[in-house]
PDB file of C-alpha atoms in Angstrom:
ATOM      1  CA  UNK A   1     -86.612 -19.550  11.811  1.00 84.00           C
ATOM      2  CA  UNK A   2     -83.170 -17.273  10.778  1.00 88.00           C
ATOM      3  CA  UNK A   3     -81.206 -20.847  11.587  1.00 92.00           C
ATOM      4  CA  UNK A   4     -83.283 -22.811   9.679  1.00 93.00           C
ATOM      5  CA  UNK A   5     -83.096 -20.587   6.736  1.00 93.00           C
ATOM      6  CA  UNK A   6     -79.001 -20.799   7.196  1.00 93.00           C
ATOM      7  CA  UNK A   7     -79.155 -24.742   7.354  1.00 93.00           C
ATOM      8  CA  UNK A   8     -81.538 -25.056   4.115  1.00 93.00           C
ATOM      9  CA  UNK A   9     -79.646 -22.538   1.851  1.00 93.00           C
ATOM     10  CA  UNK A  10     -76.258 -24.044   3.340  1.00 91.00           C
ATOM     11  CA  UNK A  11     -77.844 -27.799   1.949  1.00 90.00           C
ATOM     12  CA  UNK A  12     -79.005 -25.824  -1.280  1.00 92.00           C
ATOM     13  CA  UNK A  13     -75.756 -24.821  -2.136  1.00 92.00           C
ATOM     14  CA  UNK A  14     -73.750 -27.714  -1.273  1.00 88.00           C
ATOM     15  CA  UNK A  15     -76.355 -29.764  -3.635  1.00 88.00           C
ATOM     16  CA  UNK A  16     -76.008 -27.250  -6.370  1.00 90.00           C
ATOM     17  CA  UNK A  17     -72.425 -27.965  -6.477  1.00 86.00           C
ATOM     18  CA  UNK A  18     -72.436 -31.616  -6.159  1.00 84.00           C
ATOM     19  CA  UNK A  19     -74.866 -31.370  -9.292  1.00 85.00           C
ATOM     20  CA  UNK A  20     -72.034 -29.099 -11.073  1.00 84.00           C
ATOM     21  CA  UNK A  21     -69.400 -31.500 -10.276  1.00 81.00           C
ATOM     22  CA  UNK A  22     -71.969 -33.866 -11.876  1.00 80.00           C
ATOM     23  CA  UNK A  23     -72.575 -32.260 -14.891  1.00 82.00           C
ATOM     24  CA  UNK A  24     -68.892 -30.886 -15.513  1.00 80.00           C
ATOM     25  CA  UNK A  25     -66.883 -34.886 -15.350  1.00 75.00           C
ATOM     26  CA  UNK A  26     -63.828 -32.688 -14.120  1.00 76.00           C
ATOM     27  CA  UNK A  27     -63.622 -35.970 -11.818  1.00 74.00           C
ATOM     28  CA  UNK A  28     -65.231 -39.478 -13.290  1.00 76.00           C
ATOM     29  CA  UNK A  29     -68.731 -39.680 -12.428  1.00 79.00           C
ATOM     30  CA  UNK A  30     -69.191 -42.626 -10.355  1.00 78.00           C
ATOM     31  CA  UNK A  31     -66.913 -40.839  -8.065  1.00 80.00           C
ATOM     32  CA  UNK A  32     -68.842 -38.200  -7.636  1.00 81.00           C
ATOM     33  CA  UNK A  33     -71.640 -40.145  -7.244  1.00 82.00           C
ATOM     34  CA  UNK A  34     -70.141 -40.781  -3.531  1.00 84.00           C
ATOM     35  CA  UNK A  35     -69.629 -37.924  -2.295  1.00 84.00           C
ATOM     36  CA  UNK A  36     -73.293 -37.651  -0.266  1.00 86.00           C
ATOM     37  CA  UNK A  37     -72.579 -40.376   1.836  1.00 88.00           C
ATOM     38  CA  UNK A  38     -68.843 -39.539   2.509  1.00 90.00           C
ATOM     39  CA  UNK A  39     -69.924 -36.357   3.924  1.00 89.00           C
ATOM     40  CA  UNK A  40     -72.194 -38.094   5.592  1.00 89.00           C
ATOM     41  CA  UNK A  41     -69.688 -40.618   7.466  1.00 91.00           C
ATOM     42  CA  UNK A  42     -67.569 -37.655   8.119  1.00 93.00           C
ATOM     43  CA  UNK A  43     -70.499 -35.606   9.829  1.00 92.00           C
ATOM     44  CA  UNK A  44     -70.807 -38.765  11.820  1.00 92.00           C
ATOM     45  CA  UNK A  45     -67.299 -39.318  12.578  1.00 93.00           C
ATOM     46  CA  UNK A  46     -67.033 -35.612  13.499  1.00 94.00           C
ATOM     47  CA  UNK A  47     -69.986 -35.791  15.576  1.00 94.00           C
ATOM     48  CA  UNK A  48     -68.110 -38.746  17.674  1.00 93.00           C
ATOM     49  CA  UNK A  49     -64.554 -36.808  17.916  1.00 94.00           C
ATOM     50  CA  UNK A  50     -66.397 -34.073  19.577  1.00 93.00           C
ATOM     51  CA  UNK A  51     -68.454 -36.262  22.246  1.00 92.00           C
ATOM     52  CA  UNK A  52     -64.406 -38.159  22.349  1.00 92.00           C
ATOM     53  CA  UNK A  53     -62.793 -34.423  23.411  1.00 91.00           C
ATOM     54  CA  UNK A  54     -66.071 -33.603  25.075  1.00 90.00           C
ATOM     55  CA  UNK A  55     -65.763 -36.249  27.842  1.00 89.00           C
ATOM     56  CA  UNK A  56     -61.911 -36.107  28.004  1.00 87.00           C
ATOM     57  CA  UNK A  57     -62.142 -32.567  29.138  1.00 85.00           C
ATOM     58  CA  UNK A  58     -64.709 -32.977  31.297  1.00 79.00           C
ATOM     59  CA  UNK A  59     -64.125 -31.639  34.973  1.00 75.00           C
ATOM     60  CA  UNK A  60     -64.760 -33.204  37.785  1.00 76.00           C
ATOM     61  CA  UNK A  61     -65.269 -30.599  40.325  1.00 78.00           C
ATOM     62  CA  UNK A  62     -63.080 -32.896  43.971  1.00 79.00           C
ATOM     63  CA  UNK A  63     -63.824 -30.128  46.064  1.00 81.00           C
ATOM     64  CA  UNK A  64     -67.231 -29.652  45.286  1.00 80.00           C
ATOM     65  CA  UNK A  65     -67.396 -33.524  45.410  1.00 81.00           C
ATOM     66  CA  UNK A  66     -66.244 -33.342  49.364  1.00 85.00           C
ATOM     67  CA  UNK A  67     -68.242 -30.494  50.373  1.00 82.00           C
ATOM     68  CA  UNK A  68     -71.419 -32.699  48.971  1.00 81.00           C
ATOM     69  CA  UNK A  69     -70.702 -35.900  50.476  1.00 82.00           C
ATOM     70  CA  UNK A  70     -69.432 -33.897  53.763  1.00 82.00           C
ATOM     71  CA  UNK A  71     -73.030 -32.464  53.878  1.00 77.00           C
ATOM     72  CA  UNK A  72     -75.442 -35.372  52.758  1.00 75.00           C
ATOM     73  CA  UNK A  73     -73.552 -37.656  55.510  1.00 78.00           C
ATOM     74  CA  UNK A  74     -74.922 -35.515  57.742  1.00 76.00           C
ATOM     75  CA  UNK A  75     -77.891 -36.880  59.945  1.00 73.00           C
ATOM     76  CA  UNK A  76     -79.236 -33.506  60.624  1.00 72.00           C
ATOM     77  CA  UNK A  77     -79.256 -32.278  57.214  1.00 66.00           C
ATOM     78  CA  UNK A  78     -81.179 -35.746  56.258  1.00 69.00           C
ATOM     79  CA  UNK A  79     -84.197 -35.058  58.648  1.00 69.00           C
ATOM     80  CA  UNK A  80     -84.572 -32.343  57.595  1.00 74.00           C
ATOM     81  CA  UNK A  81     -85.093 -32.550  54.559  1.00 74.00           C
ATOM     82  CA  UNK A  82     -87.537 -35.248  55.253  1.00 70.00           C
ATOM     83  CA  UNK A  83     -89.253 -32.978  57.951  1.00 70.00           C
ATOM     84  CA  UNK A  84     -89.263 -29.986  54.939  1.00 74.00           C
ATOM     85  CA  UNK A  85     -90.856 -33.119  52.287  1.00 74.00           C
ATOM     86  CA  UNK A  86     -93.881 -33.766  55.087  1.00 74.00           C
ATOM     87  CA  UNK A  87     -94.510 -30.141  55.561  1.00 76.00           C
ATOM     88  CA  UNK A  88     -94.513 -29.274  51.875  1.00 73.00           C
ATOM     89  CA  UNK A  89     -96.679 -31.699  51.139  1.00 75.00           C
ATOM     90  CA  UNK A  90     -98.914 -31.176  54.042  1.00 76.00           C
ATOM     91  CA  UNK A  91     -99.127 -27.576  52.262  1.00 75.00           C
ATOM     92  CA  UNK A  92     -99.945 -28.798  48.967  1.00 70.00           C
ATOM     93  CA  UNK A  93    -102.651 -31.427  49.981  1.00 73.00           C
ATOM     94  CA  UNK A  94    -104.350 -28.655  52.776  1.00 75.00           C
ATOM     95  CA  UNK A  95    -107.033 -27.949  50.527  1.00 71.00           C
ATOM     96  CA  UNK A  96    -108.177 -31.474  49.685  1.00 76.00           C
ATOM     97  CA  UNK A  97    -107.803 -32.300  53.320  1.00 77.00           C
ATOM     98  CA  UNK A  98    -109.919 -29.678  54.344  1.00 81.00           C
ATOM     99  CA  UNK A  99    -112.603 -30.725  51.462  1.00 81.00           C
ATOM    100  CA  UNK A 100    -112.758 -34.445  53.190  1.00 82.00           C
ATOM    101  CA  UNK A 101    -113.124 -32.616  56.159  1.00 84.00           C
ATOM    102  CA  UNK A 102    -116.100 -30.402  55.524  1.00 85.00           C
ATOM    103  CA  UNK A 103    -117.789 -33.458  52.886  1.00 85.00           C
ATOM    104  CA  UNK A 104    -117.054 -35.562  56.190  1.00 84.00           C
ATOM    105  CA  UNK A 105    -119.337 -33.006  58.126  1.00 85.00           C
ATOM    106  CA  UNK A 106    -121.548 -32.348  55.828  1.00 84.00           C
ATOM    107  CA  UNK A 107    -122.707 -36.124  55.291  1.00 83.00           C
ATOM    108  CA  UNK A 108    -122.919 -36.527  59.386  1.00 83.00           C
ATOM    109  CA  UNK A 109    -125.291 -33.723  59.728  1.00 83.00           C
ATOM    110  CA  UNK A 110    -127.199 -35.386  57.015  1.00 81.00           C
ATOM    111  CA  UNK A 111    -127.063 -39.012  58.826  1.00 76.00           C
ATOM    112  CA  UNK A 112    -124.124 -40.659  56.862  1.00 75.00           C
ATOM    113  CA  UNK A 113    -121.381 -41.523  59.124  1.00 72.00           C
ATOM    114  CA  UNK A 114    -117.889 -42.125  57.562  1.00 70.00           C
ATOM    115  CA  UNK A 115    -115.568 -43.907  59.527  1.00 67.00           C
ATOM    116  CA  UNK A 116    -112.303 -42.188  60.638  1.00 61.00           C
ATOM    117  CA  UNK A 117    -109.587 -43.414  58.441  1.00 53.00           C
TER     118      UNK A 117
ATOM    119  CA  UNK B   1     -62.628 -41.613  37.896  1.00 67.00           C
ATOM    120  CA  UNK B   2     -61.047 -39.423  36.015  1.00 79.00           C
ATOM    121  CA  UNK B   3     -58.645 -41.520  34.355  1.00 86.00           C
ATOM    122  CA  UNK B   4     -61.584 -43.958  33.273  1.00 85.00           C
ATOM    123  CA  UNK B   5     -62.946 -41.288  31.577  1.00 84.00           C
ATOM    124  CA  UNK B   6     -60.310 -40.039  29.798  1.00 89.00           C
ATOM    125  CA  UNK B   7     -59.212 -43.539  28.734  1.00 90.00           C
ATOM    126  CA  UNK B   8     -63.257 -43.992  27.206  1.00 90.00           C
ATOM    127  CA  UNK B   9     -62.735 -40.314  25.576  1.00 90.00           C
ATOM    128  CA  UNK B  10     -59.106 -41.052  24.054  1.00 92.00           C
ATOM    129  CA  UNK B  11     -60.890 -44.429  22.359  1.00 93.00           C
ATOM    130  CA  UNK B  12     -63.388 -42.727  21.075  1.00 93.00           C
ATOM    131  CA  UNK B  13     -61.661 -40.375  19.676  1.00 94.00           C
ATOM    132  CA  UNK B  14     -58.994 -42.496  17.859  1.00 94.00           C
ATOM    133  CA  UNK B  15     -62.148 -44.809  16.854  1.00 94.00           C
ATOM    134  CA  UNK B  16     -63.174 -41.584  15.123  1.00 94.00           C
ATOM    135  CA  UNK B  17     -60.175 -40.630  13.629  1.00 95.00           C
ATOM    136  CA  UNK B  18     -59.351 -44.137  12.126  1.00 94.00           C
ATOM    137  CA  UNK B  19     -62.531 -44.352  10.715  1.00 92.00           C
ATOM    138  CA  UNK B  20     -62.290 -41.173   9.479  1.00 94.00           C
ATOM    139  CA  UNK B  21     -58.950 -41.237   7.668  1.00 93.00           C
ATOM    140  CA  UNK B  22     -59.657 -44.991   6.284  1.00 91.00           C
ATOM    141  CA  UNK B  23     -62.875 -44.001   4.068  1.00 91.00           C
ATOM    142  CA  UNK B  24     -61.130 -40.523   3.335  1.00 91.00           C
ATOM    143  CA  UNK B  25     -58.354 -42.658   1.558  1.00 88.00           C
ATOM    144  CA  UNK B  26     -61.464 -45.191   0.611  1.00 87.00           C
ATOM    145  CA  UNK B  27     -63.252 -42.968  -1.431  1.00 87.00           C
ATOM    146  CA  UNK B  28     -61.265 -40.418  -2.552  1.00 84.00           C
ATOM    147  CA  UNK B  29     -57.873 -40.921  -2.784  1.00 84.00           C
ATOM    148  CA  UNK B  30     -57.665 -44.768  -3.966  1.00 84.00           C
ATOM    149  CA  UNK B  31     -59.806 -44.088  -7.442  1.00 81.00           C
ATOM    150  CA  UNK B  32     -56.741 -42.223  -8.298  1.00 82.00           C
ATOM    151  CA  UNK B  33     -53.948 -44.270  -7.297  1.00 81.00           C
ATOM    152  CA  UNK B  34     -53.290 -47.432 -10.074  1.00 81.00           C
ATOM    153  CA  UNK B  35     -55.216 -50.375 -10.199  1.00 79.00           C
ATOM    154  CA  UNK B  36     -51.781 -52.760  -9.515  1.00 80.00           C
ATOM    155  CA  UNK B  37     -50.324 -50.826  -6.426  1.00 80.00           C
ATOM    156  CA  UNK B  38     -50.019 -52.658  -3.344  1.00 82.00           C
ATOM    157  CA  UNK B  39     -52.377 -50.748  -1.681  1.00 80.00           C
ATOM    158  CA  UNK B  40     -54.986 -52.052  -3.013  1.00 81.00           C
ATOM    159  CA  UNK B  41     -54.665 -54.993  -0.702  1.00 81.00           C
ATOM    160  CA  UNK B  42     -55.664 -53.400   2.204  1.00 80.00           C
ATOM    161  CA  UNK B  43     -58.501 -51.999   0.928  1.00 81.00           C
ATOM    162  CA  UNK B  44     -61.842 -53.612   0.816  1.00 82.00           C
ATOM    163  CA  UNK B  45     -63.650 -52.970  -3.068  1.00 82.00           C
ATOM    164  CA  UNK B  46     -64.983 -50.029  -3.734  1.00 81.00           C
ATOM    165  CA  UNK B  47     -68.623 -51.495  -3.642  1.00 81.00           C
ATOM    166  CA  UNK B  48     -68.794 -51.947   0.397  1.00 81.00           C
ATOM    167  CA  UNK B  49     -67.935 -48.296   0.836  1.00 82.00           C
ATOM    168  CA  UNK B  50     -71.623 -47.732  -0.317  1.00 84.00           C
ATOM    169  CA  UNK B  51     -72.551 -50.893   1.473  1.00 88.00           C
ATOM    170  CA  UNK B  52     -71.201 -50.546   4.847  1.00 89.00           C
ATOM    171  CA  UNK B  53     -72.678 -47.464   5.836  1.00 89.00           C
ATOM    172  CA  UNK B  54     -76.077 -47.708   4.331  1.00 90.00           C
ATOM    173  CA  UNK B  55     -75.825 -50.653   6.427  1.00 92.00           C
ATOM    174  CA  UNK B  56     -74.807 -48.973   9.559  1.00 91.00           C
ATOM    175  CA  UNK B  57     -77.640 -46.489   9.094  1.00 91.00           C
ATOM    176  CA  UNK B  58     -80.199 -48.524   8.542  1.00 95.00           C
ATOM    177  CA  UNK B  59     -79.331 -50.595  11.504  1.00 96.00           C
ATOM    178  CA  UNK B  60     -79.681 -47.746  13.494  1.00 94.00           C
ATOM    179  CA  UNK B  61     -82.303 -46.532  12.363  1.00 95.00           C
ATOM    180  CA  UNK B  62     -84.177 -49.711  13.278  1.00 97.00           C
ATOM    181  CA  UNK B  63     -82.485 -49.970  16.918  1.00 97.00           C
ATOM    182  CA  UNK B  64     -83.839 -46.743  17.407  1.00 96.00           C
ATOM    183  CA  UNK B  65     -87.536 -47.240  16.686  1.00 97.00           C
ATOM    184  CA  UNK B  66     -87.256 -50.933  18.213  1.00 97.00           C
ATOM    185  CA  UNK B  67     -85.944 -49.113  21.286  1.00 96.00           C
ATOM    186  CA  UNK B  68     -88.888 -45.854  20.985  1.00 96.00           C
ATOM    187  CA  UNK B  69     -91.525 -48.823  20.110  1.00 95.00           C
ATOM    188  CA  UNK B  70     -90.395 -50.655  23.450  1.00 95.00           C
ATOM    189  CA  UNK B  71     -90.700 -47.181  25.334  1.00 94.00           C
ATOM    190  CA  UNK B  72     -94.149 -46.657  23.831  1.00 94.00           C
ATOM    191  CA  UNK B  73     -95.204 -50.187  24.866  1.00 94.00           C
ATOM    192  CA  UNK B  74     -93.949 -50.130  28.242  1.00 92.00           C
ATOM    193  CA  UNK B  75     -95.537 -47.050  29.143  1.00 91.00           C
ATOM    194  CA  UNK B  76     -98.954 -47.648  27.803  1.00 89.00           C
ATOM    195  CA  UNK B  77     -99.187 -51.027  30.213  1.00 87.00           C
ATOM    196  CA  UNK B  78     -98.073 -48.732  33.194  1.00 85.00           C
ATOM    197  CA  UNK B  79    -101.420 -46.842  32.359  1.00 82.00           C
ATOM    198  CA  UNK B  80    -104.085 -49.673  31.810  1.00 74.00           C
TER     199      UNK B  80
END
């Protein structure tokens, strides 16, 4: 809420003194009259420079770059993984397994057979 | 690569820049200067500096809904 505040009185008073400006003709008016969109073009140029420096100065981390491809070419590391994927979602669908299980038993003691799947 | 990315950075940044100091001289400093310098030549008149980036804005503005309309689209046949 506080930075909103900032950012509406900071476009009130830049709007009360474009209206000044206006109203005083130190400069000719249809001069003036640009000044909106100029700050505009600049905001947008601005914005650009700063993604520009932003990915100049990115880093790009080599060593951590080795140490990951060092690991992920790794067979053991691979399986893993996939063994930890089947067992967490083994975990996660226990419950609904166990549901088809006991609906499965449920509907044999009443005479419905469902095939095993 | 490092270098590539540097190289995209630097561009953008002079992009920027030139930009930057071209409507700066645009807007506020040629009104001043006399209507029979020399410089006048290399300016575009005064009208496109209105022109241009209403322009630019309002094509963006439409490439961005065309592009969130697409999205919208897109994911909505996924669903049905």
């Amino acid at each position: 809420m506080k930075h909103v505040v900032k950012i509406l009185s900071l476009l009130v008073a830049v709007s009360a003194f474009w209206i000044v400006l206006l109203q005083a003709a130190i400069v000719p008016q249809s001069h003036t009259l640009l000044l909106p969109i100029y700050f505009v073009v600049s905001l947008g140029c601005y914005g650009l420079l700063m993604v520009g420096i932003g990915i100049m100065q990115f880093p790009t981390c080599p060593q951590e770059a080795v140490l990951l491809n060092h690991v992920l070419s790794l067979p053991s590391f691979f399986l893993s993984y996939v063994v930890n994927i089947k067992s967490f979602l083994l975990t996660c669908f226990s419950c609904v397994l166990q549901d088809i299980a006991e609906a499965k038993d449920f509907l044999s003691t009443n005479g419905i057979d469902i095939g095993t799947y | 690569m490092e270098l590539a990315d540097r190289a995209v950075g630097l561009l953008l940044s002079s992009i920027s820049l030139s930009i930057f100091t071209y409507y700066t001289f645009w807007v506020i400093i040629l009104p001043f200067v006399d209507s029979d310098h020399f410089i006048h030549k290399y300016f575009l008149p005064q009208d496109y500096a209105i022109l241009l980036p209403v322009f630019a804005g309002v094509t963006l503005l439409s490439l961005l809904s065309v592009f969130i309309g697409m999205v919208m689209l897109k994911s909505k046949k996924k669903k049905a």
